Short mmCIF file of C-alpha atoms and ligand atoms in Angstrom, two decimals:
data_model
loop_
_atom_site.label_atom_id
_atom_site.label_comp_id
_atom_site.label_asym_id
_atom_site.label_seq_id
_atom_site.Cartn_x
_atom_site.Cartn_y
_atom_site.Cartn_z
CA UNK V 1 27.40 0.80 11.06
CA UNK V 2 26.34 3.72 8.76
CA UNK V 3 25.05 6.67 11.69
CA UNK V 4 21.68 8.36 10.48
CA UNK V 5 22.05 11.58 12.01
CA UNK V 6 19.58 13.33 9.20
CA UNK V 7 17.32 11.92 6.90
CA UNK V 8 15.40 13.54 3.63
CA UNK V 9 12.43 12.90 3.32
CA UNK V 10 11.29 12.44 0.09
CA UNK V 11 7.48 12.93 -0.27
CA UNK V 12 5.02 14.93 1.14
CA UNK V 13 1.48 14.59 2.89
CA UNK V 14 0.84 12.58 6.09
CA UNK V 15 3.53 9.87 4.85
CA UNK V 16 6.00 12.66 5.72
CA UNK V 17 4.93 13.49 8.63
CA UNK V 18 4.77 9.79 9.78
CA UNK V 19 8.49 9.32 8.74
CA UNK V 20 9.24 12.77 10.29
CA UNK V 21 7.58 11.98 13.82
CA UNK V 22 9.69 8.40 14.10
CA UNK V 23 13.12 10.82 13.09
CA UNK V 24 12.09 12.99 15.87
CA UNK V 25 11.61 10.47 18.94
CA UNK V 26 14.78 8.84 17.65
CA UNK V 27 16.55 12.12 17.72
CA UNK V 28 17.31 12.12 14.17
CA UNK V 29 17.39 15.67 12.57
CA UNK V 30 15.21 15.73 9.42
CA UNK V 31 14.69 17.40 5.81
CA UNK V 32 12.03 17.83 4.35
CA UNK V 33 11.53 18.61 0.72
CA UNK V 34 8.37 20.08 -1.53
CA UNK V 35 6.94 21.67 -4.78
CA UNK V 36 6.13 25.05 -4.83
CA UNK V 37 2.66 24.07 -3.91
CA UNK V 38 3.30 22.54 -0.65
CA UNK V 39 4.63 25.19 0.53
CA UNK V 40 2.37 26.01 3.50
CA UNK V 41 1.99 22.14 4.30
CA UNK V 42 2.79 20.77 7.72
CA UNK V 43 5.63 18.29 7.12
CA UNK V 44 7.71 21.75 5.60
CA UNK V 45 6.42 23.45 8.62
CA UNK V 46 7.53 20.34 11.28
CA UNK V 47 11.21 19.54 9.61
CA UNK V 48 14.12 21.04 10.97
CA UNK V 49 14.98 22.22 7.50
CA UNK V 50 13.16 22.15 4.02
CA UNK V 51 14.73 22.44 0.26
CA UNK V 52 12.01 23.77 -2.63
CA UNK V 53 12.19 21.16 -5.32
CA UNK V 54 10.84 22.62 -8.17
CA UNK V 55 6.87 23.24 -9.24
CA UNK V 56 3.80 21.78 -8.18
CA UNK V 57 3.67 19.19 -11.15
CA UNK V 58 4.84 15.82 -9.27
CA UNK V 59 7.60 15.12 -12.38
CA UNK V 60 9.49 18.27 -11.93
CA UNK V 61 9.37 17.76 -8.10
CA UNK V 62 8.80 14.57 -6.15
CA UNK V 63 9.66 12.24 -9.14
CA UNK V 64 12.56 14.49 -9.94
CA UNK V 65 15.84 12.72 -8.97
CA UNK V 66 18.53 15.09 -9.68
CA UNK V 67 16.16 17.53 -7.67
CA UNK V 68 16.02 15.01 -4.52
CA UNK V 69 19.99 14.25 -4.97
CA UNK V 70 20.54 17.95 -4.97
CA UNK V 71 18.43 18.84 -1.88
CA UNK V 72 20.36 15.73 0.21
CA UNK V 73 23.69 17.18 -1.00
CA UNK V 74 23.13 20.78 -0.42
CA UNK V 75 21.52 20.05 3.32
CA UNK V 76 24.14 17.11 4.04
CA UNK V 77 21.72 14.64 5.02
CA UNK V 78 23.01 10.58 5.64
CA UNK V 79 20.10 9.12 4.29
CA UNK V 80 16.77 8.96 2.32
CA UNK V 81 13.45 7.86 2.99
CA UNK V 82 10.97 7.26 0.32
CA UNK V 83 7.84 6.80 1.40
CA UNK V 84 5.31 5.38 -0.62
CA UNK V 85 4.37 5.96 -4.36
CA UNK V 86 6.58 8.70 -6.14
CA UNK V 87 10.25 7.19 -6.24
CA UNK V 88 9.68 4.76 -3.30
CA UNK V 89 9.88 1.98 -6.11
CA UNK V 90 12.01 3.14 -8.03
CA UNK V 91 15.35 0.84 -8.62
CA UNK V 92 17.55 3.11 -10.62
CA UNK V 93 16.36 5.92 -7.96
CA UNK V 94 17.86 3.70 -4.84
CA UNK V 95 21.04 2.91 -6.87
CA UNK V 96 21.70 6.42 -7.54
CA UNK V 97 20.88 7.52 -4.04
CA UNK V 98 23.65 4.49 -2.84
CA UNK V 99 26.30 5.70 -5.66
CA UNK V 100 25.77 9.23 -4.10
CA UNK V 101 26.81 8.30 -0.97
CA UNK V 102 23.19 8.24 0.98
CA UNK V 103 22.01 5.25 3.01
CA UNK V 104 18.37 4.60 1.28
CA UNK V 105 15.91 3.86 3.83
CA UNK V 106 14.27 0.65 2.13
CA UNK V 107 15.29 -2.91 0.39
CA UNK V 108 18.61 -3.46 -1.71
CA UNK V 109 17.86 -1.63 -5.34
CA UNK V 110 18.07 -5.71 -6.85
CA UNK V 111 15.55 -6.24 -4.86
CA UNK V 112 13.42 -3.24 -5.46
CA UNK V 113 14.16 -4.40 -9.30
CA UNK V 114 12.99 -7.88 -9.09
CA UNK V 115 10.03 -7.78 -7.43
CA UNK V 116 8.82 -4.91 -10.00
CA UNK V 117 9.00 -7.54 -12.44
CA UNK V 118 6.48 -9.40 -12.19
CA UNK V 119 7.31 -12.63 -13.70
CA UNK V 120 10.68 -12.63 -12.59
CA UNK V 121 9.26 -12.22 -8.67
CA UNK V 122 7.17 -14.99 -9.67
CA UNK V 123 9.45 -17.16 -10.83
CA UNK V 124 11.32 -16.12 -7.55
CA UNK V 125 8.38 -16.05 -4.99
CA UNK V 126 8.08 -19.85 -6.31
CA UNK V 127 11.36 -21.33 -6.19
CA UNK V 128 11.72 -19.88 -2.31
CA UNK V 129 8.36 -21.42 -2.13
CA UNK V 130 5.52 -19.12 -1.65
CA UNK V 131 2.07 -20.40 -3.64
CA UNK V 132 1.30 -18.47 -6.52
CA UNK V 133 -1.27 -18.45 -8.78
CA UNK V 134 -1.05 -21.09 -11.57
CA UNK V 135 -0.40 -19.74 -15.14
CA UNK V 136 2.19 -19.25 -17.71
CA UNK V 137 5.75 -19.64 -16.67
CA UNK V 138 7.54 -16.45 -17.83
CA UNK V 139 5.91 -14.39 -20.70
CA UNK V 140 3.64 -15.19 -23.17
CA UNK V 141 5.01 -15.36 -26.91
CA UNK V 142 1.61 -14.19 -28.47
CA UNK V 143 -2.14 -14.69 -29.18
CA UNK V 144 -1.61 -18.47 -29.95
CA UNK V 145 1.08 -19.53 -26.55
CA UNK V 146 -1.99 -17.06 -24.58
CA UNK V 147 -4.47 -19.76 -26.14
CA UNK V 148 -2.56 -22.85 -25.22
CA UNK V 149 -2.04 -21.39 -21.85
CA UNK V 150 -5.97 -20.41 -21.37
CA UNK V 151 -6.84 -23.96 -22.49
CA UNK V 152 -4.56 -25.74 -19.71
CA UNK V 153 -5.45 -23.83 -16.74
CA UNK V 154 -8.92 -23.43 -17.82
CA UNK V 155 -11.29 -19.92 -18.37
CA UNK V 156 -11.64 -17.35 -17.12
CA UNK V 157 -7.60 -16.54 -17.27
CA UNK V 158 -6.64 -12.89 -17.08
CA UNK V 159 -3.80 -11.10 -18.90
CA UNK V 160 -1.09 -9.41 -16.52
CA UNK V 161 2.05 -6.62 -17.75
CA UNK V 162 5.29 -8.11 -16.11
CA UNK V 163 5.74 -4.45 -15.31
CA UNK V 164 2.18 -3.67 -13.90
CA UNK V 165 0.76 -3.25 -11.17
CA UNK V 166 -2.31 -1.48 -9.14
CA UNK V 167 -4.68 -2.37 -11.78
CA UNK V 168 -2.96 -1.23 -15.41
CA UNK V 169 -2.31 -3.48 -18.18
CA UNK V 170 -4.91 -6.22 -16.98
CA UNK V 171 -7.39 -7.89 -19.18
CA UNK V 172 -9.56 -10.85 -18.05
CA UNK V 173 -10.61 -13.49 -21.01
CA UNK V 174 -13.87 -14.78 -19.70
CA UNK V 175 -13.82 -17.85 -22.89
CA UNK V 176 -11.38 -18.89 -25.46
CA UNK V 177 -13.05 -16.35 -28.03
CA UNK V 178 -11.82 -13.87 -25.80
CA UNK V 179 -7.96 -14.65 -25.12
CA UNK V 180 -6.36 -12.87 -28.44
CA UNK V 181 -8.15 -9.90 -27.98
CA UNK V 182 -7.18 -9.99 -23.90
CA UNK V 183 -3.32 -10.76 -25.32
CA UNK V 184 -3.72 -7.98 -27.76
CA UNK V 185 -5.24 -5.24 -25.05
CA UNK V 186 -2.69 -6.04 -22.06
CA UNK V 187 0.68 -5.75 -24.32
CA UNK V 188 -0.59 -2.71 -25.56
CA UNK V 189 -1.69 -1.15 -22.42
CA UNK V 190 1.68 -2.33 -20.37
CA UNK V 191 3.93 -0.69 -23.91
CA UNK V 192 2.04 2.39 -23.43
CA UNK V 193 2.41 2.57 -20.03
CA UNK V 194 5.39 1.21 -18.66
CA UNK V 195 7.42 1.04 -22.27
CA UNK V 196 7.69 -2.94 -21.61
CA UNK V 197 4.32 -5.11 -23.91
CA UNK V 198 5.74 -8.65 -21.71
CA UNK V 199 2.69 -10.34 -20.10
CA UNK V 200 1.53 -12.88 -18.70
CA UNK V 201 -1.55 -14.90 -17.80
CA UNK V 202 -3.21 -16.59 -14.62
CA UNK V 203 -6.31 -18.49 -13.72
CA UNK V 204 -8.79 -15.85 -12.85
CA UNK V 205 -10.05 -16.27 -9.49
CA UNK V 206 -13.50 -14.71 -9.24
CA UNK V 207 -13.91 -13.71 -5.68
CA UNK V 208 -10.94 -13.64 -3.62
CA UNK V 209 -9.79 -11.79 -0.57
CA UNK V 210 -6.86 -9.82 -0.98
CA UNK V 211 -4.86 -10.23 2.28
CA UNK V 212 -1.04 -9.38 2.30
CA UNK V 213 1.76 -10.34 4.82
CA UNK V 214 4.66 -7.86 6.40
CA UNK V 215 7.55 -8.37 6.90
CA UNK V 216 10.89 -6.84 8.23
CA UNK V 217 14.21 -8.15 7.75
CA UNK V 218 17.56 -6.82 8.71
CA UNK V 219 21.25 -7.42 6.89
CA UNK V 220 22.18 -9.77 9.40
CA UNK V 221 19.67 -12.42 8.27
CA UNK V 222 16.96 -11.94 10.67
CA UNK V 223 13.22 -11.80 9.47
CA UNK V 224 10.25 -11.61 11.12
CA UNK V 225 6.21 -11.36 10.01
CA UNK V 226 4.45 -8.98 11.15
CA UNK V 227 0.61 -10.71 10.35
CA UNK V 228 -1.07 -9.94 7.83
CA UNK V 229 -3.16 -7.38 6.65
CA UNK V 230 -7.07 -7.58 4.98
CA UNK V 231 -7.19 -4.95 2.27
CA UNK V 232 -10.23 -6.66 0.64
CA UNK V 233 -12.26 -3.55 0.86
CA UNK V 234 -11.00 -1.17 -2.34
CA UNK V 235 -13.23 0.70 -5.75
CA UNK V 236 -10.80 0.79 -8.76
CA UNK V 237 -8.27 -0.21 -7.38
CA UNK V 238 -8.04 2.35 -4.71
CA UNK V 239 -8.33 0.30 -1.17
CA UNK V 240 -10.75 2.51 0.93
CA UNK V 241 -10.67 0.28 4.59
CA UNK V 242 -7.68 -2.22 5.66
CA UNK V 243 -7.94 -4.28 8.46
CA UNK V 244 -5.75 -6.51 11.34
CA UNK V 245 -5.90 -9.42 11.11
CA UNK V 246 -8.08 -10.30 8.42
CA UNK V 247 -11.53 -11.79 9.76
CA UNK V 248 -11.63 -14.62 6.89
CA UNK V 249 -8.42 -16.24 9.00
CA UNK V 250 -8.12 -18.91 11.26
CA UNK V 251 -4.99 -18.73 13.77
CA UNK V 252 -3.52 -22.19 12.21
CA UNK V 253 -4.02 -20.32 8.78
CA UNK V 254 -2.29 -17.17 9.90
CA UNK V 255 0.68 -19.17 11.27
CA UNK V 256 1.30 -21.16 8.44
CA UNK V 257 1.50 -18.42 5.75
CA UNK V 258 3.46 -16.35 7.83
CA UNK V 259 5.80 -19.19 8.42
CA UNK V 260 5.83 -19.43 4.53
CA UNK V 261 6.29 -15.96 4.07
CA UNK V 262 9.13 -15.51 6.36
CA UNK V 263 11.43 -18.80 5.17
CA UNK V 264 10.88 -17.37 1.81
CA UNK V 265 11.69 -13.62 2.52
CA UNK V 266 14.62 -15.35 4.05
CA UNK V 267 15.96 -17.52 1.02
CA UNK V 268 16.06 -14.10 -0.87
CA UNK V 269 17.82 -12.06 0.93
CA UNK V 270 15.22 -9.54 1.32
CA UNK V 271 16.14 -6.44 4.14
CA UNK V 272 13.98 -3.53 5.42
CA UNK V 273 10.30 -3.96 5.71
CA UNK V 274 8.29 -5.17 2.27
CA UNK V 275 4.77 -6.56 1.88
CA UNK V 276 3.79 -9.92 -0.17
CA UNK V 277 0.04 -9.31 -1.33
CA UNK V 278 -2.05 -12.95 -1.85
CA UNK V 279 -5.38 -13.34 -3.34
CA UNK V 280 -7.17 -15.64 -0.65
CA UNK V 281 -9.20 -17.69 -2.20
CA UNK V 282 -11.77 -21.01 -0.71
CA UNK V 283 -8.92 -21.16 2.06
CA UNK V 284 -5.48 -20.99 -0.13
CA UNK V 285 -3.34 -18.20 -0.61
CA UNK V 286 -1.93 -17.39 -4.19
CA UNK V 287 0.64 -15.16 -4.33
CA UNK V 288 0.18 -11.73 -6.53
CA UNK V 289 3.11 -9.39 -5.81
CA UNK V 290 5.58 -7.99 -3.62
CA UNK V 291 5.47 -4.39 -2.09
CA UNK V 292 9.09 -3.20 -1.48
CA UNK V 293 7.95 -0.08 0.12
CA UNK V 294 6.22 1.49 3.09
CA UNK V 295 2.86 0.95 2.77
CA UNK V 296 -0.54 3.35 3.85
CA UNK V 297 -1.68 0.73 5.89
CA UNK V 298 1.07 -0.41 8.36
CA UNK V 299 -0.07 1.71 10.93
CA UNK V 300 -3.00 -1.29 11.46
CA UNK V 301 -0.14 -3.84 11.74
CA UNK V 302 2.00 -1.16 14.49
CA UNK V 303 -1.06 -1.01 16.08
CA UNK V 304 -1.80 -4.83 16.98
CA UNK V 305 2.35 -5.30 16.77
CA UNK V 306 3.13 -2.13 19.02
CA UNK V 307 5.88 -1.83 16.75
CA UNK V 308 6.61 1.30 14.96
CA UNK V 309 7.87 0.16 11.52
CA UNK V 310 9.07 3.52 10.31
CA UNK V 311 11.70 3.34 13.47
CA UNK V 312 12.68 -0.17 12.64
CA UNK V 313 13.28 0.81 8.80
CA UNK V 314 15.80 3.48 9.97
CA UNK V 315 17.49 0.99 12.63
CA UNK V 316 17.94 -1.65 9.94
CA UNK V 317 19.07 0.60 7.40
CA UNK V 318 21.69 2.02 9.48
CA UNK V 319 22.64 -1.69 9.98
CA UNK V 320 21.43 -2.23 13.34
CA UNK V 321 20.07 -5.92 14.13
CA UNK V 322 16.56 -6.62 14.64
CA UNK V 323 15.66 -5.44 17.73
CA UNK V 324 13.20 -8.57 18.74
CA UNK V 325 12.71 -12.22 17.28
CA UNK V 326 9.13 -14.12 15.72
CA UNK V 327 8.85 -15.18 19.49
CA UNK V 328 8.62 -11.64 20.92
CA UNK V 329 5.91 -10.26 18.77
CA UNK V 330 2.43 -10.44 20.40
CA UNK V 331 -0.30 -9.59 18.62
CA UNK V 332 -3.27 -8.04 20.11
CA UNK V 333 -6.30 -6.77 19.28
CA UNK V 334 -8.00 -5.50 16.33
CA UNK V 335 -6.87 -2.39 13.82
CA UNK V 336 -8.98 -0.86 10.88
CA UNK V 337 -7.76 2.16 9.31
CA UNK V 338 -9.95 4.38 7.49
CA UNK V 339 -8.54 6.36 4.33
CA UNK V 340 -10.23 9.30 4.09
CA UNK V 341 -10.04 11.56 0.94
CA UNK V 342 -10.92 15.00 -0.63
CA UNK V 343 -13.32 13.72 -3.23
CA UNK V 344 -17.06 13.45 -3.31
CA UNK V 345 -18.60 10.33 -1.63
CA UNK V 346 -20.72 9.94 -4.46
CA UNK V 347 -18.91 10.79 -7.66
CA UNK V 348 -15.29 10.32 -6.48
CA UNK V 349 -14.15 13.36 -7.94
CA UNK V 350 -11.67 14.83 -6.15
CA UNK V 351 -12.70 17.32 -4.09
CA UNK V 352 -9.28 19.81 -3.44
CA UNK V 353 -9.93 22.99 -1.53
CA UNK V 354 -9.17 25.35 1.53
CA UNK V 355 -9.68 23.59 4.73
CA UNK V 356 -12.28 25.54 7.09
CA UNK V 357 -12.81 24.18 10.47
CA UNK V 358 -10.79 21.50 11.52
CA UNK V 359 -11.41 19.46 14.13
CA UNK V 360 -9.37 15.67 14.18
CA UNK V 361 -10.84 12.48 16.58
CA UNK V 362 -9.21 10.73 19.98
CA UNK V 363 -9.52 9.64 23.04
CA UNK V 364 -8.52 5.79 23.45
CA UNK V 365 -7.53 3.25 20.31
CA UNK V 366 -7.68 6.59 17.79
CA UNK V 367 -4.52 7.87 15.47
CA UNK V 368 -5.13 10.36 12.98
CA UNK V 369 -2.10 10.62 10.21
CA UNK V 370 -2.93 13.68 8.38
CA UNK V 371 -1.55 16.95 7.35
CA UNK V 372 -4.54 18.54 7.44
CA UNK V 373 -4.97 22.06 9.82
CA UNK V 374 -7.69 24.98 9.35
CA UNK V 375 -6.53 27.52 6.70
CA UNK V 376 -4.53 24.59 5.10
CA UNK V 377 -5.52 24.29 1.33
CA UNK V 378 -5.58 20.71 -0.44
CA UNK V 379 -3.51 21.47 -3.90
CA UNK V 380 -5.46 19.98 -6.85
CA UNK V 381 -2.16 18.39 -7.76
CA UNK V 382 -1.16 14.74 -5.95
CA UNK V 383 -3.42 12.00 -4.53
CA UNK V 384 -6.48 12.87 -3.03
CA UNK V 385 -5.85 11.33 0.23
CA UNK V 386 -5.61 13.68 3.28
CA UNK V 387 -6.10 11.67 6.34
CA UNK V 388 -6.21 8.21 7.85
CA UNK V 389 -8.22 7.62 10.89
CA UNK V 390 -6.31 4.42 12.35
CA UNK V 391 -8.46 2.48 15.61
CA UNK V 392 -7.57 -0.43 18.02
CA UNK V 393 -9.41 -2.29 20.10
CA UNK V 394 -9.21 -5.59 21.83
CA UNK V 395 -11.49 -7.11 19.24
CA UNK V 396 -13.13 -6.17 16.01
CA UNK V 397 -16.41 -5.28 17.17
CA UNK V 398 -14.81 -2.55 19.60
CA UNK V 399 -13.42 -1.17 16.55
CA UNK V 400 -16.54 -0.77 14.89
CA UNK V 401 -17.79 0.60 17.95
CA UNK V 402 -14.71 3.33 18.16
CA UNK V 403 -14.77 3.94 14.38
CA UNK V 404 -18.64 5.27 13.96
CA UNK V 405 -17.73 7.52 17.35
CA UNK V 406 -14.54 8.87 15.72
CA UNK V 407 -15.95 8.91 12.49
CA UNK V 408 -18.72 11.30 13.87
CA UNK V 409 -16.34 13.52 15.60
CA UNK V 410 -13.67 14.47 12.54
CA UNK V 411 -14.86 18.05 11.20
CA UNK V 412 -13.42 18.58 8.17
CA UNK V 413 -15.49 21.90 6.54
CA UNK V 414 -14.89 23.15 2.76
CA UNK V 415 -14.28 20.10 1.46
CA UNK V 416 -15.99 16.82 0.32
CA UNK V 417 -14.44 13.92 1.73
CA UNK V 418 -15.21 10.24 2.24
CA UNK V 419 -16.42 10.05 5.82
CA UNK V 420 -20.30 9.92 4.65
CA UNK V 421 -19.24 6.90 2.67
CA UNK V 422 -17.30 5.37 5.55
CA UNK V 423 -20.48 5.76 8.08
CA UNK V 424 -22.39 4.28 5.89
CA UNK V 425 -20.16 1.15 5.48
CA UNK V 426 -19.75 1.27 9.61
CA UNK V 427 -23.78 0.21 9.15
CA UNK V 428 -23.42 -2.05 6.14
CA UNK V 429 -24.34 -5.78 7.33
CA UNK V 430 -21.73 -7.66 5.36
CA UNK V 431 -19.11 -5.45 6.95
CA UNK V 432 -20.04 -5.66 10.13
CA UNK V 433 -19.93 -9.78 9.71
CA UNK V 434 -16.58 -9.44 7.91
CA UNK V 435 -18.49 -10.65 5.22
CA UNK V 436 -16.71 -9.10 1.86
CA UNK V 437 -14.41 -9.81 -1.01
CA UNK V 438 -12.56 -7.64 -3.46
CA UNK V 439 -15.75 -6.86 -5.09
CA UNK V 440 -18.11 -6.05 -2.14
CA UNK V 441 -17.47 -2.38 -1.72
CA UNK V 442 -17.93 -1.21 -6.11
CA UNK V 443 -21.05 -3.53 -5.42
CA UNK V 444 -21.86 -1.79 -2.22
CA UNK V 445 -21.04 2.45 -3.51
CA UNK V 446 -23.36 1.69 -6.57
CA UNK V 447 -26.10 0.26 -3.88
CA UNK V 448 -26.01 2.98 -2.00
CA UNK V 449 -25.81 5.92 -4.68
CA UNK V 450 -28.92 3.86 -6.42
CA UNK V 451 -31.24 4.25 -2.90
CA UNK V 452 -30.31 8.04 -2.59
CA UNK V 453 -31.95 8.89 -5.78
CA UNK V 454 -34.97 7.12 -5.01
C1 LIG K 501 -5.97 -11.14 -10.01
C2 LIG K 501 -7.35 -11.25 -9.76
C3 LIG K 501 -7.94 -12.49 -9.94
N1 LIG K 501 -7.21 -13.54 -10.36
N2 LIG K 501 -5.29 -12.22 -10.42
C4 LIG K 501 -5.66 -6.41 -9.44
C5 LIG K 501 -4.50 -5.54 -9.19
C6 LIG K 501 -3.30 -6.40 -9.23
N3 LIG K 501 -2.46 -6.05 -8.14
C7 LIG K 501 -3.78 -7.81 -9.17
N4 LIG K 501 -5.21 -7.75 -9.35
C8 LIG K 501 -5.96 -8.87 -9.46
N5 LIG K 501 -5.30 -10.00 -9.84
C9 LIG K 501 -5.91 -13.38 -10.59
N6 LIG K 501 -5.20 -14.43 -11.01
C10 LIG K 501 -8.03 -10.12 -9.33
C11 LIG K 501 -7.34 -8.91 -9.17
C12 LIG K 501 -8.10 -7.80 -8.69
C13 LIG K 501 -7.87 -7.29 -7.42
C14 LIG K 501 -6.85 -7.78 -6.61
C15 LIG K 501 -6.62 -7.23 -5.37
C16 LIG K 501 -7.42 -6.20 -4.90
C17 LIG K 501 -8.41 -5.71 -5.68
C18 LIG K 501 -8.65 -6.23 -6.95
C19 LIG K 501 -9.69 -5.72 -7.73
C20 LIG K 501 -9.92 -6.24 -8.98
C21 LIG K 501 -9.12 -7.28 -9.46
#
């Protein structure tokens, strides 16, 4: 078994932290590493020991790789954890951290690889059996294979980048006048963005739920689920609330996919922890992607799990057996997190800034993941997200109940943030009832700005 005595950490913000805190209990020393503008933040200040990566601009710093390899070198740390975003994705990243000698805290770098192709985790998702949505198999040729497609699986169809994700290089042909222009737009977009124009098209499902599945898996060939997670509730792309388990599921609906999910995740050969996202659709699931990472929201699955996932990625990357079979997890409860970010609740413009007073929620079923202290200032550089207010109680309606308390509570002065949009969705009736798919909330933010100019 490879020992993990000290793990970089290789991000910043409350992810840090998180993975820092799990190091601690476990009595693993830790590194942590930053830009010049994170300086004064508290995952530098918490570490045992920190390495300055180079300048606040995320490319010469976090995304740097020779920067990251240098900083585990120089403070002789075992291993690597990610995090999310930045490299946590990032196959060539967790080959070169392997080739180096480090133990990467996350999924083999062929899986990592496969799964960030799109159709070629497709084409695996189905053949280990997992429902997908139906569409082309493997990429479309061009304008004419996109209208032969469109015409067998019927309009609307939308246009996906193979190497996409989070939103880019999507179009969505409504009719067939639409489809070469959709083609056209996507492989453009995706070559521009990702320097790969391969796409390819599905059946456009018009309102779906987007509910997504964990799992953890160790090198021994043990997997688990962890439930699944409702992260319906997202403007732009950017998911705002996420929720455990998701309220549009019935218990014989929950078992099966997770049954599904696991055999599959099995077949593969899939270790560490990685999500599989499904639209949810008139009660089927249709698989979208694969998250080999961390994600923002599994503290709502350790909450209802009382499992802490950032523990059981470090025991399984040092080679450890899971720790616990399907059998032993009990669910229970409710979770909703809260993201809560520097930007105007209105606008959405990001909203950086020195931090005045500072005051963070608890008392029972509350967890605050933040970085955040008084004094601290929010550099105008990296995502805008600087806390997540995490509650569980024994059912959902106990978390609303602990969520407008905790919500009215946080004091967060000199900055905007999102915690007058997140009281007003606390009150929102279609919330409340569970009542929402992925278009609810842009519906709901334009609502609401509409009636405050009145
Ligand atoms: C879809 C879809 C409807 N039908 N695929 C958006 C991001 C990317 N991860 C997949 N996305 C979608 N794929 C089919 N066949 C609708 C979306 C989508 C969406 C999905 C999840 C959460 C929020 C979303 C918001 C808009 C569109």
């Amino acid at each position: 078994m490879a020992m993990i005595e000290k793990v970089l950490i290789a991000n910043r913000g409350e992810i840090a932290l998180r993975i820092l805190r799990a190091c601690r209990e476990m009595g693993i020393q830790t590194v942590a590493v930053h830009s010049t503008a994170d300086v004064d933040a508290m995952h530098v200040r918490l570490a045992d020991e920190s390495v300055c990566i180079g300048p606040a601009a995320a490319k010469d710093s976090y995304l740097s790789i020779p920067a990251i390899l240098s900083a585990a070198t120089i403070s002789n740390a075992d291993a690597i954890h990610p995090g999310y975003g930045f490299l946590s994705e990032n196959a060539d990243f967790a080959e070169m951290v392997e080739e180096h000698g480090f133990t990467f805290i996350g999924p083999s770098p062929d899986h990592i690889r496969l799964m960030g192709d799109k159709i070629a985790a497709k084409a695996a998702v189905i053949e280990a059996g997992i429902p997908v949505v139906p569409g082309s198999t493997g990429a479309v040729r061009d304008a004419d294979h996109a209208l032969e497609i469109g015409k067998e699986f019927g309009f609307p169809v939308i246009v996906k980048a193979t190497a996409g994700g989070g939103g880019r290089g999507m179009k969505i042909a409504e009719t067939r006048d639409d489809i070469a222009d959709a083609f056209h737009f996507a492989r453009a977009e995706a070559l521009a963005a990702f320097g790969n124009g391969a796409v390819y098209i599905e059946k456009f499902l018009t309102k779906p739920r987007h509910i997504e599945v964990q799992v953890l898996a160790d090198n021994h060939g043990n997997v688990v689920h962890l439930g699944e997670r409702d992260c319906s509730l997202q403007r732009r792309h950017q998911k705002l609330v996420e929720e455990a388990p998701s309220p549009a599921l019935n218990a014989s609906q929950r078992a099966e996919i997770g049954e599904i999910v696991s055999k599959a995740i099995s077949k593969i050969g899939y270790r560490n922890v990685g999500t599989i996202e499904f639209l949810f659709e008139e009660g089927q699931f249709y698989f979208i992607e694969m998250n080999t990472r961390l994600q923002v929201e599994h503290p709502v699955t350790e909450a209802i799990c009382g499992i802490d996932l950032v523990r059981e990625m470090l025991r399984v990357a040092s080679g450890a057996p899971l720790g616990f079979s399907q059998a032993d997890i009990k669910f229970s409860g409710h979770a909703i997190e809260c993201r809560i970010n520097a930007e105007h609740p209105e606008t959405f413009l990001p909203s950086p800034g020195k931090v005045g007073d500072y005051h963070a929620p608890g008392g029972l079923g509350v967890r605050v993941d933040s970085g955040l202290y008084s004094g601290y200032t929010v550099p105008p550089h990296y995502d805008s997200m600087i806390a997540k207010l995490i509650v569980h109680g024994t059912n959902r309606n106990e978390c609303l109940m602990r969520l407008r308390r905790s919500l009215g509570e946080f004091v967060i002065d000199g900055l905007h943030t999102s915690i007058p949009l997140h009281q007003k969705l606390m009150e929102a009736t279609d919330f409340i009832n569970g009542d929402y798919d992925i278009h609810w909330l842009g519906r709901f933010v334009e609502k609401s700005n509409d009636s405050d100019d009145e």
